[in-house]
């Protein structure tokens, strides 16, 4: 009987430890988050620390939800991979990305949107849609997926695509007529144009895409994180001191 009670006690202790470890895993206080270079919403500051309106908004929302955020900057393809493997918990980014649907879940709200534009010189006629870009000379930013909407254009033999290493280079390439249309997102372009204005630069909006908080379904505790983010968002609706990101 004594041996039975000892065995039972050990089993209860082991079960308690497993339950405690499971609870700790699902109720972590630090969110492992990733960001891509997308100024002014998210970027690495001069000291190497993450900066930007979406960074600060995420940290404020996380604080209200009871979390701290540990950031790491990653290329977009690595973000997708880490979400799939559960190596990160969160990516504040684009809502409804098809590649992420099978292994992520998102918050119920959309805190803002980003706009994709076609920029051109004043002597170039504007385009009205993505379809109008076919057969044109395009400048794209290296490393951007463009939601896979431009994949067909990249392999179209009648469309000439040049990849720019960054936004600054893309502006220069457009100025030197290396392409007729620069397809880029409005937020980082506005920052670049402020630094290096291009006379007669015009643009057409091609589409707008909502922002969201994308949590990895492969990481423990992320459904609880998403629920708490939803609650924190509801609380923010009556607080005018924290502005959501946009553009």
CSV table of C-alpha atoms in Angstrom, one decimal:
chain,number,residue,atom,x,y,z
A,1,UNK,CA,0.0,0.0,0.0
A,2,UNK,CA,2.8,2.3,0.9
A,3,UNK,CA,4.5,1.7,-2.5
A,4,UNK,CA,1.3,2.3,-4.2
A,5,UNK,CA,0.8,5.7,-2.5
A,6,UNK,CA,4.4,6.6,-3.4
A,7,UNK,CA,3.8,5.7,-7.0
A,8,UNK,CA,0.6,7.6,-7.0
A,9,UNK,CA,2.3,10.7,-5.5
A,10,UNK,CA,5.0,10.6,-8.1
A,11,UNK,CA,2.4,10.3,-10.9
A,12,UNK,CA,0.5,13.3,-9.5
A,13,UNK,CA,3.7,15.3,-9.2
A,14,UNK,CA,4.7,14.4,-12.8
A,15,UNK,CA,1.3,15.3,-14.0
A,16,UNK,CA,1.3,18.6,-12.2
A,17,UNK,CA,4.7,19.5,-13.6
A,18,UNK,CA,3.5,18.7,-17.1
A,19,UNK,CA,0.4,20.8,-16.6
A,20,UNK,CA,2.5,23.6,-15.2
A,21,UNK,CA,4.9,23.5,-18.2
A,22,UNK,CA,2.0,23.4,-20.6
A,23,UNK,CA,0.3,26.4,-18.9
A,24,UNK,CA,3.6,28.3,-18.9
A,25,UNK,CA,4.0,27.6,-22.6
A,26,UNK,CA,0.6,28.8,-23.5
A,27,UNK,CA,0.7,31.9,-21.3
A,28,UNK,CA,4.1,33.3,-22.1
A,29,UNK,CA,4.7,37.0,-21.3
A,30,UNK,CA,7.1,37.7,-24.2
A,31,UNK,CA,6.0,37.6,-27.8
A,32,UNK,CA,8.7,36.7,-30.3
A,33,UNK,CA,7.9,39.0,-33.2
A,34,UNK,CA,9.5,39.7,-36.6
A,35,UNK,CA,9.4,42.8,-38.8
A,36,UNK,CA,10.6,43.6,-42.3
A,37,UNK,CA,12.2,46.8,-43.4
A,38,UNK,CA,9.2,48.9,-44.4
A,39,UNK,CA,9.8,52.6,-43.3
A,40,UNK,CA,8.2,54.5,-41.8
A,41,UNK,CA,6.0,51.7,-40.4
A,42,UNK,CA,8.9,49.3,-39.5
A,43,UNK,CA,12.6,49.7,-39.8
A,44,UNK,CA,15.9,49.3,-38.0
A,45,UNK,CA,17.0,52.6,-36.3
A,46,UNK,CA,20.5,54.0,-36.2
A,47,UNK,CA,21.2,52.0,-33.0
A,48,UNK,CA,19.9,48.8,-34.5
A,49,UNK,CA,16.7,48.8,-32.5
A,50,UNK,CA,13.4,48.5,-34.3
A,51,UNK,CA,11.5,51.8,-35.0
A,52,UNK,CA,8.4,52.9,-36.8
A,53,UNK,CA,4.7,53.6,-36.3
A,54,UNK,CA,3.7,49.9,-36.6
A,55,UNK,CA,6.5,48.8,-34.3
A,56,UNK,CA,5.4,51.3,-31.6
A,57,UNK,CA,1.7,50.5,-32.1
A,58,UNK,CA,2.4,46.8,-31.7
A,59,UNK,CA,4.3,47.3,-28.5
A,60,UNK,CA,1.5,49.5,-27.1
A,61,UNK,CA,-1.1,46.9,-28.0
A,62,UNK,CA,1.0,44.1,-26.6
A,63,UNK,CA,1.5,46.1,-23.3
A,64,UNK,CA,-2.2,46.5,-22.9
A,65,UNK,CA,-2.6,42.8,-23.6
A,66,UNK,CA,-0.1,41.9,-20.9
A,67,UNK,CA,3.0,41.2,-23.1
A,68,UNK,CA,6.4,42.4,-24.0
A,69,UNK,CA,7.8,42.1,-27.5
A,70,UNK,CA,11.1,40.7,-28.5
A,71,UNK,CA,11.8,41.8,-32.1
A,72,UNK,CA,14.0,40.5,-34.9
A,73,UNK,CA,14.4,41.9,-38.4
A,74,UNK,CA,14.0,39.3,-41.1
A,75,UNK,CA,13.6,39.1,-44.9
A,76,UNK,CA,10.0,38.4,-45.9
A,77,UNK,CA,10.6,34.9,-47.0
A,78,UNK,CA,12.3,34.1,-43.7
A,79,UNK,CA,9.2,35.5,-41.9
A,80,UNK,CA,7.0,33.1,-43.7
A,81,UNK,CA,9.3,30.2,-42.9
A,82,UNK,CA,9.5,31.1,-39.2
A,83,UNK,CA,5.8,31.4,-38.9
A,84,UNK,CA,5.3,28.0,-40.4
A,85,UNK,CA,7.9,26.4,-38.1
A,86,UNK,CA,6.7,28.3,-35.0
A,87,UNK,CA,10.1,30.0,-34.6
A,88,UNK,CA,8.3,33.3,-34.1
A,89,UNK,CA,4.9,34.0,-32.6
A,90,UNK,CA,3.9,37.2,-34.5
A,91,UNK,CA,4.4,39.1,-37.7
A,92,UNK,CA,2.6,42.5,-37.8
A,93,UNK,CA,2.0,42.6,-41.5
A,94,UNK,CA,-0.3,42.1,-44.5
A,95,UNK,CA,-3.6,40.4,-43.9
A,96,UNK,CA,-4.8,37.4,-45.8
A,97,UNK,CA,-1.6,36.4,-47.4
A,98,UNK,CA,-2.4,33.1,-49.3
A,99,UNK,CA,0.9,31.4,-48.5
A,100,UNK,CA,0.3,31.8,-44.7
A,101,UNK,CA,-3.3,30.6,-44.5
A,102,UNK,CA,-2.5,27.0,-43.6
A,103,UNK,CA,-0.3,27.7,-40.5
A,104,UNK,CA,-1.4,31.1,-39.1
A,105,UNK,CA,-4.3,32.9,-37.5
A,106,UNK,CA,-5.0,36.6,-37.5
A,107,UNK,CA,-6.6,39.1,-35.2
A,108,UNK,CA,-10.3,40.0,-35.8
A,109,UNK,CA,-9.5,43.7,-36.5
A,110,UNK,CA,-7.5,45.6,-39.2
A,111,UNK,CA,-5.5,48.4,-37.7
A,112,UNK,CA,-4.6,50.1,-41.0
A,113,UNK,CA,-3.7,49.5,-44.7
A,114,UNK,CA,-0.9,49.8,-47.1
A,115,UNK,CA,-1.1,51.1,-50.7
A,116,UNK,CA,0.6,49.8,-53.7
A,117,UNK,CA,1.2,52.4,-56.4
A,118,UNK,CA,2.7,52.7,-59.9
A,119,UNK,CA,5.1,55.7,-59.9
A,120,UNK,CA,6.1,57.3,-63.2
A,121,UNK,CA,7.7,60.5,-64.6
A,122,UNK,CA,5.5,63.3,-65.9
A,123,UNK,CA,6.2,62.5,-69.5
A,124,UNK,CA,4.9,58.9,-69.1
A,125,UNK,CA,1.1,58.2,-69.3
A,126,UNK,CA,-0.4,56.7,-66.1
A,127,UNK,CA,-1.6,53.2,-65.8
A,128,UNK,CA,-5.0,52.3,-64.2
A,129,UNK,CA,-4.5,48.8,-63.0
A,130,UNK,CA,-2.1,45.9,-62.6
A,131,UNK,CA,-3.1,44.6,-66.0
A,132,UNK,CA,-1.9,47.8,-67.6
A,133,UNK,CA,1.6,47.0,-66.5
A,134,UNK,CA,1.9,44.1,-68.9
A,135,UNK,CA,4.4,44.8,-71.7
A,136,UNK,CA,5.9,47.8,-69.8
A,137,UNK,CA,9.3,48.4,-68.4
A,138,UNK,CA,9.0,48.0,-64.7
A,139,UNK,CA,11.2,48.7,-61.7
A,140,UNK,CA,10.5,46.5,-58.6
A,141,UNK,CA,12.1,46.4,-55.2
A,142,UNK,CA,14.3,43.3,-54.6
A,143,UNK,CA,13.0,41.2,-51.8
A,144,UNK,CA,9.3,42.3,-52.0
A,145,UNK,CA,6.8,39.6,-52.8
A,146,UNK,CA,4.1,42.1,-53.9
A,147,UNK,CA,1.6,39.6,-52.6
A,148,UNK,CA,2.5,37.4,-55.6
A,149,UNK,CA,0.4,39.7,-57.8
A,150,UNK,CA,3.3,40.5,-60.1
A,151,UNK,CA,4.7,37.0,-60.5
A,152,UNK,CA,3.2,36.5,-64.0
A,153,UNK,CA,4.6,39.9,-65.1
A,154,UNK,CA,8.1,38.8,-63.9
A,155,UNK,CA,8.1,35.9,-66.3
A,156,UNK,CA,6.2,37.6,-69.2
A,157,UNK,CA,8.6,37.8,-72.2
A,158,UNK,CA,6.9,41.1,-73.2
A,159,UNK,CA,7.4,42.8,-69.8
A,160,UNK,CA,10.9,44.1,-68.9
A,161,UNK,CA,11.6,43.9,-65.1
A,162,UNK,CA,14.5,45.5,-63.4
A,163,UNK,CA,15.1,44.9,-59.6
A,164,UNK,CA,16.3,47.7,-57.5
A,165,UNK,CA,18.2,46.9,-54.3
A,166,UNK,CA,16.4,49.6,-52.3
A,167,UNK,CA,14.0,52.5,-52.6
A,168,UNK,CA,16.6,55.1,-53.1
A,169,UNK,CA,18.1,53.2,-56.0
A,170,UNK,CA,14.7,52.7,-57.5
A,171,UNK,CA,14.0,56.4,-57.6
A,172,UNK,CA,17.3,57.0,-59.4
A,173,UNK,CA,16.6,54.2,-61.9
A,174,UNK,CA,13.3,55.8,-62.7
A,175,UNK,CA,14.9,59.2,-63.1
A,176,UNK,CA,17.6,57.8,-65.4
A,177,UNK,CA,14.8,56.0,-67.5
A,178,UNK,CA,15.9,52.5,-66.6
A,179,UNK,CA,12.1,51.8,-66.4
A,180,UNK,CA,8.9,53.5,-67.1
A,181,UNK,CA,7.0,52.5,-63.9
A,182,UNK,CA,8.2,52.0,-60.4
A,183,UNK,CA,5.9,49.7,-58.5
A,184,UNK,CA,6.3,50.3,-54.8
A,185,UNK,CA,4.4,50.8,-51.6
A,186,UNK,CA,3.4,54.3,-50.7
A,187,UNK,CA,4.7,54.4,-47.1
A,188,UNK,CA,8.4,53.8,-47.9
A,189,UNK,CA,8.2,55.8,-51.1
A,190,UNK,CA,7.0,58.9,-49.2
A,191,UNK,CA,10.1,58.7,-47.0
A,192,UNK,CA,12.4,58.3,-50.0
A,193,UNK,CA,10.8,61.1,-51.9
A,194,UNK,CA,11.3,63.5,-49.0
A,195,UNK,CA,15.0,62.7,-49.1
A,196,UNK,CA,15.4,62.6,-52.9
A,197,UNK,CA,12.5,64.4,-54.6
A,198,UNK,CA,12.0,63.7,-58.3
A,199,UNK,CA,10.4,66.5,-60.2
A,200,UNK,CA,7.2,65.7,-62.0
A,201,UNK,CA,6.8,62.4,-60.2
A,202,UNK,CA,3.3,61.1,-60.3
A,203,UNK,CA,1.6,57.9,-59.3
A,204,UNK,CA,-1.5,55.8,-59.6
A,205,UNK,CA,-2.9,53.7,-56.8
A,206,UNK,CA,-3.1,50.0,-57.9
A,207,UNK,CA,-4.6,48.5,-54.8
A,208,UNK,CA,-4.9,48.8,-51.0
A,209,UNK,CA,-4.2,45.9,-48.7
A,210,UNK,CA,-5.2,45.7,-45.0
A,211,UNK,CA,-2.7,45.3,-42.1
A,212,UNK,CA,-3.2,42.7,-39.4
A,213,UNK,CA,-1.4,40.8,-36.7
A,214,UNK,CA,-0.5,37.4,-38.0
A,215,UNK,CA,0.2,34.7,-35.3
A,216,UNK,CA,1.9,31.4,-35.9
A,217,UNK,CA,-0.4,28.4,-35.4
A,218,UNK,CA,2.7,26.3,-34.8
A,219,UNK,CA,3.8,28.2,-31.7
A,220,UNK,CA,2.2,27.5,-28.3
A,221,UNK,CA,0.0,30.1,-26.7
A,222,UNK,CA,-0.6,32.2,-29.8
A,223,UNK,CA,-4.4,31.8,-29.9
A,224,UNK,CA,-4.5,33.3,-26.4
A,225,UNK,CA,-2.2,36.1,-27.6
A,226,UNK,CA,-4.6,36.9,-30.5
A,227,UNK,CA,-7.6,36.9,-28.2
A,228,UNK,CA,-5.9,39.3,-25.8
A,229,UNK,CA,-4.8,41.5,-28.8
A,230,UNK,CA,-8.5,41.6,-29.8
A,231,UNK,CA,-9.5,42.7,-26.3
A,232,UNK,CA,-6.7,45.4,-26.2
A,233,UNK,CA,-7.9,46.7,-29.6
A,234,UNK,CA,-11.4,47.1,-28.2
A,235,UNK,CA,-10.1,49.0,-25.3
A,236,UNK,CA,-8.1,51.3,-27.6
A,237,UNK,CA,-11.2,52.4,-29.5
A,238,UNK,CA,-12.1,54.7,-26.6
A,239,UNK,CA,-8.5,56.0,-26.3
A,240,UNK,CA,-7.4,58.7,-28.7
A,241,UNK,CA,-3.8,58.7,-27.5
A,242,UNK,CA,-2.6,55.7,-29.6
A,243,UNK,CA,-3.0,56.1,-33.3
A,244,UNK,CA,-2.9,52.9,-35.5
A,245,UNK,CA,-0.5,52.8,-38.4
A,246,UNK,CA,-1.5,53.6,-41.9
A,247,UNK,CA,-0.1,53.9,-45.4
